[in-house]
């Protein structure tokens, strides 16, 4: 589809809907608080064209961004690198499903957005001469990864949080949970996927007192992050339940490429840590780490000439196969041949984490296995970050810009978030004055109760979703497994929808609904793709469709 201030000046006074709930009005409503949401907030706030509010599911610092270790990809060393190389690397990793226009937009605008991150206070490691200390990761033909030790995401989150908190024109609502986006459906109109124009008027938001308030907006931005929590083991935080994709899908918006779930090949193997599993950054393989079996035997030479630096889908499938062949619950990453001092310097957090488990990575192998990591698909958007729903934008991991195609190239996601935050900010600032608040939106029906028995059912259903997705919709798939997942998810969907209709809205029941919706979408898209492509590998169609021609 080709069709986002100053507090005391612009903020509309609060209006009570009832003794229980409130209605708020913000020109720009941002649902999510990672690098995408905060970048966008800072960009629209400085334009002073309206009030800005960030809805944050938990605390401002608990976002997928803060768990990103590796870095940010951008062409900065023009002596050896250029945009064309980065574009081609991205297209190859995406198995040529990527939208080239989106790839070019991100790659060519990346350097300027890096400068802005630095201006906002984000620190990237530099060499003694002041130039960026660049890393190389799997799938990249050159050293172009900017980083901050092995906690780049946390540093970006820190820098942006400081800038957001210092901005008086941005309101942050922590521990608030978006339940649904508001469309004309809530005004009594019949809305289907064929409705020519669906409009977003804001969102219903659960507050810390477990009351659902109404947030009216002129422009809404969805940037809720990933959906890794639908799997039993993920590098995502437990809050990554696919809320944005699910809300937009239920509102009859367009989603795309949901079959392409990236499993990070090297999550630290620890049975007690699953949401999130501790990530062993891909930069460690770029540094020279070698994947081995526990007996010391290397194995990547059997799968790809790029060895341990092959794209993530290839490495994850190779590890999965080796684990199954040898009956293992993990393989190992070896950096014992590297200089110990350099290893501790480059990967201080990984070193300390492993040491706390009795593993000295300078002398011992690191136990690793794949874990659900990144959703390459999501809410379909155009080059402006605009979704199929009017007045609704989506950026970051919950969106599908077309950049990642069948497989995300390492460290492209953080830069995508800030580039599209810029595009969405520019476009929404140009259009915000065309919209008005819709004062006809009704309040949320907040009737119902929640018993302990129903809470137990929700907990068990969440666990069941994880089991279904991990057992049947994982790294290697088949039609039989996918159909089995479909049937089980359908049963859970019916049970959960009936429960949702009679109980009081809560974060737990809303997250469960979202997880089931996202699990269904991943399964449906996987069933519809009759080939193995990118991250989607099925034993029933092991060959690319274009290879058959």
Short mmCIF file of C-alpha atoms in Angstrom, two decimals:
data_model
loop_
_atom_site.label_atom_id
_atom_site.label_comp_id
_atom_site.label_asym_id
_atom_site.label_seq_id
_atom_site.Cartn_x
_atom_site.Cartn_y
_atom_site.Cartn_z
CA UNK A 1 0.00 0.00 0.00
CA UNK A 2 1.33 3.44 -1.01
CA UNK A 3 -0.96 5.95 0.58
CA UNK A 4 4.70 9.05 12.96
CA UNK A 5 5.95 19.37 21.48
CA UNK A 6 5.53 20.60 23.99
CA UNK A 7 3.61 18.94 26.80
CA UNK A 8 1.76 21.87 28.30
CA UNK A 9 0.86 23.28 24.88
CA UNK A 10 -0.38 20.20 23.05
CA UNK A 11 -1.52 17.61 25.58
CA UNK A 12 -5.31 17.39 25.57
CA UNK A 13 -6.79 17.30 29.09
CA UNK A 14 -7.81 13.87 30.32
CA UNK A 15 -11.50 13.07 30.08
CA UNK A 16 -13.11 10.45 32.31
CA UNK A 17 -15.26 7.89 30.51
CA UNK A 18 -16.48 6.46 33.78
CA UNK A 19 -15.36 5.96 37.33
CA UNK A 20 -13.33 3.01 36.12
CA UNK A 21 -11.62 4.10 32.95
CA UNK A 22 -10.08 7.16 31.32
CA UNK A 23 -9.69 8.43 27.79
CA UNK A 24 -6.43 10.03 26.70
CA UNK A 25 -5.67 11.89 23.50
CA UNK A 26 -2.24 11.99 21.89
CA UNK A 27 -1.35 13.07 18.39
CA UNK A 28 1.29 10.35 18.18
CA UNK A 29 0.65 7.08 20.03
CA UNK A 30 3.62 4.69 20.09
CA UNK A 31 3.04 1.09 21.16
CA UNK A 32 6.45 -0.32 22.07
CA UNK A 33 9.67 1.07 23.50
CA UNK A 34 12.69 -0.47 21.81
CA UNK A 35 15.10 1.27 19.46
CA UNK A 36 12.32 1.65 16.87
CA UNK A 37 9.78 3.28 19.18
CA UNK A 38 12.18 5.56 20.99
CA UNK A 39 13.89 6.71 17.77
CA UNK A 40 10.52 7.58 16.28
CA UNK A 41 9.40 9.35 19.46
CA UNK A 42 12.50 11.55 19.50
CA UNK A 43 12.11 12.40 15.82
CA UNK A 44 8.44 13.43 15.99
CA UNK A 45 8.86 15.19 19.35
CA UNK A 46 11.50 17.57 18.04
CA UNK A 47 9.13 18.65 15.25
CA UNK A 48 6.71 19.94 17.93
CA UNK A 49 3.62 19.10 15.87
CA UNK A 50 1.70 17.35 18.63
CA UNK A 51 1.74 15.34 21.82
CA UNK A 52 3.72 12.10 21.94
CA UNK A 53 3.09 9.05 24.14
CA UNK A 54 4.99 5.77 24.41
CA UNK A 55 3.06 2.75 25.71
CA UNK A 56 5.59 0.44 27.37
CA UNK A 57 4.56 -3.09 28.25
CA UNK A 58 6.92 -3.37 31.23
CA UNK A 59 9.80 -1.02 32.03
CA UNK A 60 11.50 1.13 29.44
CA UNK A 61 14.70 -0.91 29.57
CA UNK A 62 13.09 -4.33 28.97
CA UNK A 63 12.93 -4.55 25.20
CA UNK A 64 14.37 -6.87 22.57
CA UNK A 65 16.84 -4.12 21.71
CA UNK A 66 18.65 -4.47 25.02
CA UNK A 67 19.28 -8.17 24.37
CA UNK A 68 21.03 -7.60 21.04
CA UNK A 69 24.72 -8.30 21.53
CA UNK A 70 26.30 -8.25 18.08
CA UNK A 71 25.96 -4.77 16.66
CA UNK A 72 24.64 -2.52 13.91
CA UNK A 73 25.47 -3.01 10.23
CA UNK A 74 26.43 0.08 8.25
CA UNK A 75 28.90 0.92 5.52
CA UNK A 76 31.42 3.24 7.17
CA UNK A 77 34.84 2.09 5.92
CA UNK A 78 34.64 3.32 2.33
CA UNK A 79 38.24 2.28 1.67
CA UNK A 80 37.14 -1.34 1.30
CA UNK A 81 33.34 -1.36 1.63
CA UNK A 82 30.45 0.14 -0.33
CA UNK A 83 26.65 0.15 -0.47
CA UNK A 84 26.51 -2.33 -3.35
CA UNK A 85 28.36 -4.97 -1.32
CA UNK A 86 26.03 -4.53 1.66
CA UNK A 87 22.98 -4.68 -0.62
CA UNK A 88 24.17 -7.86 -2.29
CA UNK A 89 25.04 -9.51 1.04
CA UNK A 90 21.51 -8.74 2.25
CA UNK A 91 19.88 -10.12 -0.91
CA UNK A 92 21.93 -13.32 -0.72
CA UNK A 93 21.13 -13.89 2.96
CA UNK A 94 17.43 -13.22 2.28
CA UNK A 95 17.45 -15.93 -0.42
CA UNK A 96 16.46 -13.26 -2.96
CA UNK A 97 13.01 -12.83 -1.43
CA UNK A 98 14.01 -9.43 -0.03
CA UNK A 99 12.44 -6.31 -1.53
CA UNK A 100 15.38 -4.59 -3.20
CA UNK A 101 13.87 -1.15 -2.75
CA UNK A 102 13.65 -1.72 1.00
CA UNK A 103 17.20 -3.08 1.08
CA UNK A 104 18.55 -0.04 -0.75
CA UNK A 105 16.62 2.33 1.51
CA UNK A 106 18.11 0.80 4.66
CA UNK A 107 21.66 0.38 3.39
CA UNK A 108 21.99 3.84 1.82
CA UNK A 109 20.44 5.67 4.79
CA UNK A 110 22.29 3.71 7.46
CA UNK A 111 25.37 5.98 7.85
CA UNK A 112 23.22 9.07 8.49
CA UNK A 113 21.20 7.25 11.14
CA UNK A 114 24.38 6.03 12.82
CA UNK A 115 25.41 9.67 13.15
CA UNK A 116 22.09 10.45 14.80
CA UNK A 117 22.44 7.58 17.27
CA UNK A 118 25.83 8.97 18.24
CA UNK A 119 24.31 12.44 18.64
CA UNK A 120 21.72 10.96 20.99
CA UNK A 121 24.53 9.64 23.17
CA UNK A 122 25.05 6.08 21.94
CA UNK A 123 28.68 4.98 22.18
CA UNK A 124 30.27 2.59 19.69
CA UNK A 125 33.74 1.11 20.18
CA UNK A 126 36.49 2.92 18.34
CA UNK A 127 40.13 2.33 17.53
CA UNK A 128 42.93 4.53 18.82
CA UNK A 129 42.71 6.69 15.69
CA UNK A 130 39.04 7.44 16.42
CA UNK A 131 37.56 5.32 13.63
CA UNK A 132 34.94 2.69 14.40
CA UNK A 133 36.24 -0.70 15.54
CA UNK A 134 34.33 -2.80 13.03
CA UNK A 135 33.43 -6.50 13.34
CA UNK A 136 32.40 -8.97 10.69
CA UNK A 137 29.52 -11.41 11.09
CA UNK A 138 28.07 -14.32 9.16
CA UNK A 139 26.92 -13.44 5.63
CA UNK A 140 28.83 -10.13 5.49
CA UNK A 141 31.58 -9.81 2.89
CA UNK A 142 33.32 -6.98 4.78
CA UNK A 143 33.93 -5.72 8.31
CA UNK A 144 30.99 -3.33 8.80
CA UNK A 145 29.48 -4.13 12.20
CA UNK A 146 29.59 -1.26 14.70
CA UNK A 147 29.41 -2.51 18.26
CA UNK A 148 29.81 -1.69 21.93
CA UNK A 149 31.78 -4.65 23.36
CA UNK A 150 29.24 -7.52 23.40
CA UNK A 151 26.25 -5.52 24.65
CA UNK A 152 25.51 -3.20 21.73
CA UNK A 153 21.73 -3.42 22.10
CA UNK A 154 21.90 -2.51 25.78
CA UNK A 155 24.10 0.50 24.95
CA UNK A 156 21.70 1.71 22.26
CA UNK A 157 18.78 1.24 24.65
CA UNK A 158 20.67 3.16 27.36
CA UNK A 159 21.48 6.06 25.06
CA UNK A 160 17.96 6.35 23.70
CA UNK A 161 16.35 5.98 27.15
CA UNK A 162 18.45 8.87 28.43
CA UNK A 163 17.42 11.01 25.46
CA UNK A 164 13.72 10.09 25.84
CA UNK A 165 13.68 10.73 29.59
CA UNK A 166 15.39 14.08 29.01
CA UNK A 167 12.73 15.15 26.52
CA UNK A 168 9.82 16.94 28.27
CA UNK A 169 7.62 16.51 25.22
CA UNK A 170 7.41 12.70 25.43
CA UNK A 171 5.09 10.94 27.87
CA UNK A 172 6.15 7.39 28.79
CA UNK A 173 3.52 5.01 30.22
CA UNK A 174 5.43 2.09 31.73
CA UNK A 175 3.67 -1.15 32.71
CA UNK A 176 0.83 -0.42 30.30
CA UNK A 177 -0.30 -3.12 27.86
CA UNK A 178 -2.05 -2.51 24.54
CA UNK A 179 -5.01 -4.88 24.27
CA UNK A 180 -6.36 -3.96 20.82
CA UNK A 181 -6.02 -1.21 18.26
CA UNK A 182 -9.24 0.73 17.67
CA UNK A 183 -10.85 0.68 14.20
CA UNK A 184 -14.29 1.40 12.80
CA UNK A 185 -15.15 -2.15 13.88
CA UNK A 186 -15.42 -0.79 17.42
CA UNK A 187 -17.92 1.80 16.14
CA UNK A 188 -20.25 -0.94 14.90
CA UNK A 189 -19.08 -1.10 11.29
CA UNK A 190 -18.44 -4.44 9.62
CA UNK A 191 -14.74 -4.73 8.79
CA UNK A 192 -13.25 -7.49 6.64
CA UNK A 193 -9.92 -7.92 4.87
CA UNK A 194 -11.65 -6.60 1.74
CA UNK A 195 -12.75 -3.35 3.41
CA UNK A 196 -11.12 -0.64 1.21
CA UNK A 197 -10.05 1.63 4.04
CA UNK A 198 -9.63 0.49 7.62
CA UNK A 199 -8.71 3.34 9.96
CA UNK A 200 -6.86 3.18 13.25
CA UNK A 201 -8.13 5.60 15.89
CA UNK A 202 -5.83 4.58 18.74
CA UNK A 203 -5.76 1.67 21.15
CA UNK A 204 -7.36 0.16 24.22
CA UNK A 205 -4.67 -0.05 26.89
CA UNK A 206 -4.60 -2.03 30.13
CA UNK A 207 -3.22 0.11 32.97
CA UNK A 208 -1.33 -1.13 36.07
CA UNK A 209 -4.61 -1.20 38.02
CA UNK A 210 -5.94 -3.68 35.40
CA UNK A 211 -8.47 -1.24 33.98
CA UNK A 212 -8.68 -0.79 30.21
CA UNK A 213 -8.33 2.87 29.22
CA UNK A 214 -9.00 4.37 25.79
CA UNK A 215 -6.13 6.10 24.00
CA UNK A 216 -7.26 8.14 21.01
CA UNK A 217 -4.66 9.20 18.49
CA UNK A 218 -4.24 10.84 15.13
CA UNK A 219 -1.33 8.55 14.26
CA UNK A 220 -0.45 5.22 15.84
CA UNK A 221 2.90 3.44 15.57
CA UNK A 222 3.21 -0.28 16.26
CA UNK A 223 6.70 -1.31 17.36
CA UNK A 224 6.10 -4.15 19.81
CA UNK A 225 9.17 -6.23 18.94
CA UNK A 226 9.36 -9.96 18.36
CA UNK A 227 7.42 -13.12 19.06
CA UNK A 228 10.10 -15.58 20.22
CA UNK A 229 8.16 -16.40 23.38
CA UNK A 230 5.81 -18.60 21.34
CA UNK A 231 8.66 -21.14 21.36
CA UNK A 232 9.95 -23.11 24.34
CA UNK A 233 13.43 -21.62 24.08
CA UNK A 234 14.18 -18.15 22.75
CA UNK A 235 16.78 -15.42 23.04
CA UNK A 236 13.88 -12.95 23.39
CA UNK A 237 12.56 -11.78 26.75
CA UNK A 238 9.41 -13.48 27.99
CA UNK A 239 7.36 -10.41 26.98
CA UNK A 240 8.04 -11.05 23.25
CA UNK A 241 4.62 -12.55 22.56
CA UNK A 242 3.93 -11.12 19.10
CA UNK A 243 1.44 -8.53 20.35
CA UNK A 244 1.73 -6.17 17.38
CA UNK A 245 1.32 -8.78 14.67
CA UNK A 246 -1.64 -10.32 16.48
CA UNK A 247 -3.44 -7.02 17.10
CA UNK A 248 -3.05 -5.90 13.49
CA UNK A 249 -4.10 -9.28 12.12
CA UNK A 250 -7.24 -9.26 14.28
CA UNK A 251 -7.95 -5.74 12.98
CA UNK A 252 -7.86 -7.21 9.43
CA UNK A 253 -4.49 -5.68 8.58
CA UNK A 254 -2.01 -7.37 6.24
CA UNK A 255 0.83 -9.54 7.53
CA UNK A 256 3.51 -11.20 5.43
CA UNK A 257 6.37 -13.73 5.51
CA UNK A 258 5.48 -15.13 8.93
CA UNK A 259 6.99 -18.52 8.05
CA UNK A 260 10.49 -17.05 8.25
CA UNK A 261 11.43 -17.47 11.90
CA UNK A 262 15.15 -17.08 12.48
CA UNK A 263 16.69 -19.41 15.03
CA UNK A 264 19.95 -18.07 16.39
CA UNK A 265 22.44 -20.91 16.03
CA UNK A 266 24.32 -20.24 19.25
CA UNK A 267 22.25 -19.65 22.36
CA UNK A 268 24.06 -20.70 25.53
CA UNK A 269 22.82 -24.14 26.54
CA UNK A 270 21.40 -23.98 30.05
CA UNK A 271 18.26 -25.90 30.94
CA UNK A 272 17.21 -23.27 33.48
CA UNK A 273 17.26 -20.29 31.10
CA UNK A 274 14.74 -20.35 28.26
CA UNK A 275 13.06 -16.89 28.10
CA UNK A 276 15.55 -15.48 27.41
CA UNK A 277 18.26 -17.99 26.71
CA UNK A 278 21.58 -16.18 26.94
CA UNK A 279 22.86 -15.28 23.49
CA UNK A 280 26.37 -16.08 22.30
CA UNK A 281 26.77 -13.38 19.69
CA UNK A 282 27.54 -14.19 16.09
CA UNK A 283 30.43 -11.76 16.41
CA UNK A 284 32.22 -14.51 18.33
CA UNK A 285 32.24 -16.62 15.16
CA UNK A 286 33.34 -13.57 13.21
CA UNK A 287 36.16 -13.28 15.75
CA UNK A 288 37.29 -16.80 14.84
CA UNK A 289 35.11 -19.12 16.90
CA UNK A 290 34.74 -22.65 15.53
CA UNK A 291 31.69 -24.86 15.90
CA UNK A 292 32.56 -28.34 17.14
CA UNK A 293 30.99 -31.46 18.53
CA UNK A 294 31.69 -32.01 22.24
CA UNK A 295 34.49 -34.43 21.23
CA UNK A 296 36.27 -31.59 19.43
CA UNK A 297 35.37 -32.57 15.88
CA UNK A 298 34.44 -29.64 13.60
CA UNK A 299 31.47 -30.15 11.29
CA UNK A 300 30.54 -27.00 9.34
CA UNK A 301 32.80 -28.01 6.46
CA UNK A 302 30.15 -30.64 5.62
CA UNK A 303 27.51 -27.97 5.10
CA UNK A 304 28.95 -24.75 3.68
CA UNK A 305 32.26 -23.43 2.37
CA UNK A 306 31.88 -20.40 4.63
CA UNK A 307 32.13 -22.77 7.60
CA UNK A 308 31.04 -21.19 10.90
CA UNK A 309 30.42 -17.85 9.17
CA UNK A 310 27.66 -19.17 6.90
CA UNK A 311 24.26 -17.42 7.20
CA UNK A 312 22.25 -18.26 10.28
CA UNK A 313 19.69 -20.52 8.61
CA UNK A 314 22.42 -22.80 7.29
CA UNK A 315 24.31 -22.88 10.58
CA UNK A 316 21.14 -23.51 12.64
CA UNK A 317 20.07 -26.42 10.41
CA UNK A 318 23.58 -27.87 10.49
CA UNK A 319 23.64 -27.78 14.31
CA UNK A 320 20.12 -29.23 14.47
CA UNK A 321 21.14 -32.09 12.19
CA UNK A 322 24.35 -32.85 14.09
CA UNK A 323 22.46 -32.89 17.39
CA UNK A 324 19.97 -35.38 15.94
CA UNK A 325 22.64 -37.56 14.32
CA UNK A 326 24.66 -37.88 17.52
CA UNK A 327 21.81 -37.70 20.04
CA UNK A 328 23.16 -34.49 21.58
CA UNK A 329 21.38 -31.71 23.45
CA UNK A 330 24.02 -29.17 22.35
CA UNK A 331 27.17 -28.62 20.31
CA UNK A 332 30.12 -26.37 21.21
CA UNK A 333 31.71 -23.10 20.17
CA UNK A 334 35.48 -23.00 20.53
CA UNK A 335 37.54 -19.82 21.01
CA UNK A 336 40.26 -21.47 23.09
CA UNK A 337 42.76 -20.96 20.24
CA UNK A 338 42.34 -17.17 20.44
CA UNK A 339 44.33 -14.80 22.64
CA UNK A 340 42.72 -14.98 26.12
CA UNK A 341 43.22 -11.30 26.84
CA UNK A 342 41.62 -10.29 23.54
CA UNK A 343 38.70 -12.67 24.15
CA UNK A 344 38.00 -11.20 27.57
CA UNK A 345 38.28 -7.69 26.14
CA UNK A 346 35.91 -8.21 23.21
CA UNK A 347 33.35 -10.38 25.02
CA UNK A 348 33.36 -9.34 28.69
CA UNK A 349 29.71 -10.15 29.36
CA UNK A 350 29.84 -13.55 27.70
CA UNK A 351 33.06 -14.31 29.58
CA UNK A 352 31.50 -13.43 32.94
CA UNK A 353 28.23 -15.23 32.20
CA UNK A 354 30.00 -18.45 31.25
CA UNK A 355 32.39 -18.13 34.20
CA UNK A 356 29.37 -17.99 36.51
CA UNK A 357 28.45 -21.43 35.13
CA UNK A 358 31.96 -22.81 35.66
CA UNK A 359 33.03 -22.33 32.03
CA UNK A 360 36.20 -20.37 31.23
CA UNK A 361 35.76 -19.62 27.53
CA UNK A 362 39.51 -19.04 27.10
CA UNK A 363 40.16 -22.70 27.98
CA UNK A 364 36.77 -24.45 27.70
CA UNK A 365 34.27 -25.02 24.93
CA UNK A 366 30.99 -23.06 25.15
CA UNK A 367 27.87 -25.31 25.01
CA UNK A 368 25.43 -23.88 22.46
CA UNK A 369 22.25 -24.80 20.62
CA UNK A 370 19.75 -22.95 18.38
CA UNK A 371 16.93 -20.91 19.90
CA UNK A 372 14.09 -18.88 18.38
CA UNK A 373 15.54 -15.45 17.79
CA UNK A 374 13.98 -13.16 15.20
CA UNK A 375 10.81 -12.83 13.13
CA UNK A 376 11.67 -11.78 9.58
CA UNK A 377 8.02 -11.32 8.63
CA UNK A 378 5.32 -9.32 10.34
CA UNK A 379 2.98 -6.41 9.65
CA UNK A 380 3.35 -5.55 5.98
CA UNK A 381 4.47 -1.93 5.46
CA UNK A 382 5.59 0.24 2.58
CA UNK A 383 8.78 2.32 2.33
CA UNK A 384 7.25 4.88 4.70
CA UNK A 385 6.53 2.26 7.35
CA UNK A 386 2.79 2.61 6.69
CA UNK A 387 0.65 -0.50 7.13
CA UNK A 388 -2.46 -1.51 5.16
CA UNK A 389 -4.51 0.23 7.89
CA UNK A 390 -4.79 4.00 7.54
CA UNK A 391 -3.07 6.08 10.24
CA UNK A 392 -1.20 2.99 11.48
CA UNK A 393 2.55 2.58 11.00
CA UNK A 394 4.70 -0.37 12.00
CA UNK A 395 8.47 -0.53 12.35
CA UNK A 396 11.05 -2.74 14.02
CA UNK A 397 10.77 -6.49 14.40
CA UNK A 398 6.96 -6.59 14.37
CA UNK A 399 6.96 -5.14 10.84
CA UNK A 400 7.75 -6.69 7.48
CA UNK A 401 9.52 -4.04 5.43
CA UNK A 402 10.85 -6.55 2.91
CA UNK A 403 14.44 -6.02 4.04
CA UNK A 404 15.02 -9.47 5.50
CA UNK A 405 13.25 -11.63 2.94
CA UNK A 406 13.75 -15.29 3.77
CA UNK A 407 16.50 -14.72 6.33
CA UNK A 408 17.78 -11.69 8.22
CA UNK A 409 21.41 -10.79 7.61
CA UNK A 410 23.19 -10.41 10.95
CA UNK A 411 23.00 -6.93 12.53
CA UNK A 412 20.64 -5.55 9.87
CA UNK A 413 17.68 -5.34 12.25
CA UNK A 414 18.81 -2.52 14.53
CA UNK A 415 19.74 -0.31 11.61
CA UNK A 416 16.44 -1.15 9.88
CA UNK A 417 14.60 0.04 12.99
CA UNK A 418 16.21 3.49 13.02
CA UNK A 419 16.04 3.99 9.24
CA UNK A 420 12.34 3.15 9.16
CA UNK A 421 11.73 5.21 12.29
CA UNK A 422 13.05 8.15 10.29
CA UNK A 423 10.93 7.31 7.24
CA UNK A 424 7.77 6.82 9.32
CA UNK A 425 8.42 10.02 11.28
CA UNK A 426 8.81 12.08 8.11
CA UNK A 427 5.69 10.64 6.51
CA UNK A 428 3.45 10.81 9.58
CA UNK A 429 4.55 14.38 10.37
CA UNK A 430 3.43 15.37 6.87
CA UNK A 431 0.00 13.77 7.37
CA UNK A 432 -0.87 14.17 11.06
CA UNK A 433 -2.69 17.48 10.50
CA UNK A 434 -5.08 15.75 8.10
CA UNK A 435 -6.51 13.60 10.89
CA UNK A 436 -8.80 14.26 13.83
CA UNK A 437 -9.48 12.36 17.05
CA UNK A 438 -12.53 10.11 16.83
CA UNK A 439 -14.63 10.96 19.87
CA UNK A 440 -17.27 8.35 19.01
CA UNK A 441 -15.08 5.46 20.19
CA UNK A 442 -16.86 3.55 22.99
CA UNK A 443 -15.20 2.51 26.21
CA UNK A 444 -13.94 -1.05 26.66
CA UNK A 445 -16.39 -3.53 28.14
CA UNK A 446 -14.52 -4.33 31.33
CA UNK A 447 -16.98 -6.78 32.86
CA UNK A 448 -16.02 -10.23 34.08
CA UNK A 449 -13.86 -11.84 36.73
CA UNK A 450 -10.78 -14.06 36.80
CA UNK A 451 -10.61 -17.09 39.10
CA UNK A 452 -7.52 -19.07 40.13
CA UNK A 453 -8.81 -21.99 38.07
CA UNK A 454 -8.87 -19.83 34.95
CA UNK A 455 -5.37 -18.52 35.70
CA UNK A 456 -4.12 -22.12 35.85
CA UNK A 457 -5.74 -22.84 32.47
CA UNK A 458 -4.01 -19.82 30.93
CA UNK A 459 -0.62 -20.89 32.31
CA UNK A 460 -1.05 -24.40 30.93
CA UNK A 461 -2.16 -23.10 27.54
CA UNK A 462 0.91 -20.86 27.28
CA UNK A 463 3.11 -23.88 27.95
CA UNK A 464 1.19 -25.88 25.35
CA UNK A 465 1.72 -23.21 22.68
CA UNK A 466 5.47 -23.41 23.28
CA UNK A 467 5.45 -27.19 22.98
CA UNK A 468 3.38 -27.16 19.79
CA UNK A 469 5.57 -24.56 18.07
CA UNK A 470 8.88 -26.12 19.13
CA UNK A 471 7.86 -29.69 18.26
CA UNK A 472 6.06 -29.06 14.98
CA UNK A 473 6.98 -25.61 13.62
CA UNK A 474 10.70 -25.43 14.36
CA UNK A 475 13.90 -25.40 12.30
CA UNK A 476 12.93 -28.44 10.18
CA UNK A 477 9.29 -28.82 9.17
CA UNK A 478 6.95 -31.15 7.31
CA UNK A 479 3.32 -30.96 6.20
CA UNK A 480 2.41 -33.64 8.73
CA UNK A 481 3.93 -31.70 11.62
CA UNK A 482 2.47 -28.39 10.47
CA UNK A 483 -1.04 -29.83 10.11
CA UNK A 484 -0.78 -31.32 13.57
CA UNK A 485 0.22 -27.91 14.93
CA UNK A 486 -2.71 -26.33 13.06
CA UNK A 487 -5.25 -28.68 14.66
CA UNK A 488 -3.89 -28.22 18.17
CA UNK A 489 -3.65 -24.44 17.84
CA UNK A 490 -7.22 -24.32 16.54
CA UNK A 491 -8.45 -26.11 19.66
CA UNK A 492 -6.51 -23.70 21.88
CA UNK A 493 -7.87 -20.75 19.91
CA UNK A 494 -11.50 -21.78 20.43
CA UNK A 495 -10.96 -22.44 24.14
CA UNK A 496 -9.10 -19.17 24.68
CA UNK A 497 -11.59 -17.00 22.78
CA UNK A 498 -14.43 -18.40 24.86
CA UNK A 499 -12.42 -17.70 28.01
CA UNK A 500 -11.56 -14.16 26.84
CA UNK A 501 -15.24 -13.33 26.33
CA UNK A 502 -16.19 -14.10 29.91
CA UNK A 503 -13.20 -13.02 32.02
CA UNK A 504 -11.86 -9.61 32.91
CA UNK A 505 -9.06 -8.46 30.60
CA UNK A 506 -5.62 -9.20 31.97
CA UNK A 507 -2.10 -9.18 30.57
CA UNK A 508 -1.92 -13.00 30.81
CA UNK A 509 -5.06 -13.75 28.80
CA UNK A 510 -4.20 -11.07 26.22
CA UNK A 511 -0.68 -12.43 25.74
CA UNK A 512 -2.04 -15.96 25.35
CA UNK A 513 -4.44 -14.78 22.63
CA UNK A 514 -1.57 -13.07 20.84
CA UNK A 515 0.68 -16.11 21.07
CA UNK A 516 -2.00 -18.36 19.61
CA UNK A 517 -2.68 -15.88 16.79
CA UNK A 518 1.02 -15.65 15.95
CA UNK A 519 1.52 -19.41 16.18
CA UNK A 520 -1.38 -19.83 13.76
CA UNK A 521 0.10 -17.29 11.34
CA UNK A 522 3.55 -18.89 11.36
CA UNK A 523 1.98 -22.31 10.76
CA UNK A 524 -0.38 -21.10 8.02
CA UNK A 525 2.34 -19.30 6.09
CA UNK A 526 4.63 -22.33 6.46
CA UNK A 527 1.93 -24.64 5.05
CA UNK A 528 1.34 -22.32 2.11
CA UNK A 529 5.00 -22.18 1.02
CA UNK A 530 5.54 -25.30 -1.08
CA UNK A 531 9.33 -25.08 -1.20
CA UNK A 532 12.30 -24.78 1.12
CA UNK A 533 13.43 -21.19 1.10
CA UNK A 534 15.51 -19.14 3.50
CA UNK A 535 14.62 -19.99 7.07
CA UNK A 536 11.70 -22.18 6.02
CA UNK A 537 12.93 -25.73 5.49
CA UNK A 538 10.48 -28.56 4.91
CA UNK A 539 11.32 -32.20 4.20
CA UNK A 540 8.30 -32.39 1.85
CA UNK A 541 9.65 -29.69 -0.47
CA UNK A 542 13.42 -29.64 0.07
CA UNK A 543 14.18 -27.85 -3.24
CA UNK A 544 13.67 -24.20 -4.15
CA UNK A 545 10.72 -23.72 -6.49
CA UNK A 546 12.94 -21.82 -8.93
CA UNK A 547 15.46 -24.71 -8.95
CA UNK A 548 12.81 -26.95 -10.53
CA UNK A 549 12.47 -24.76 -13.62
#
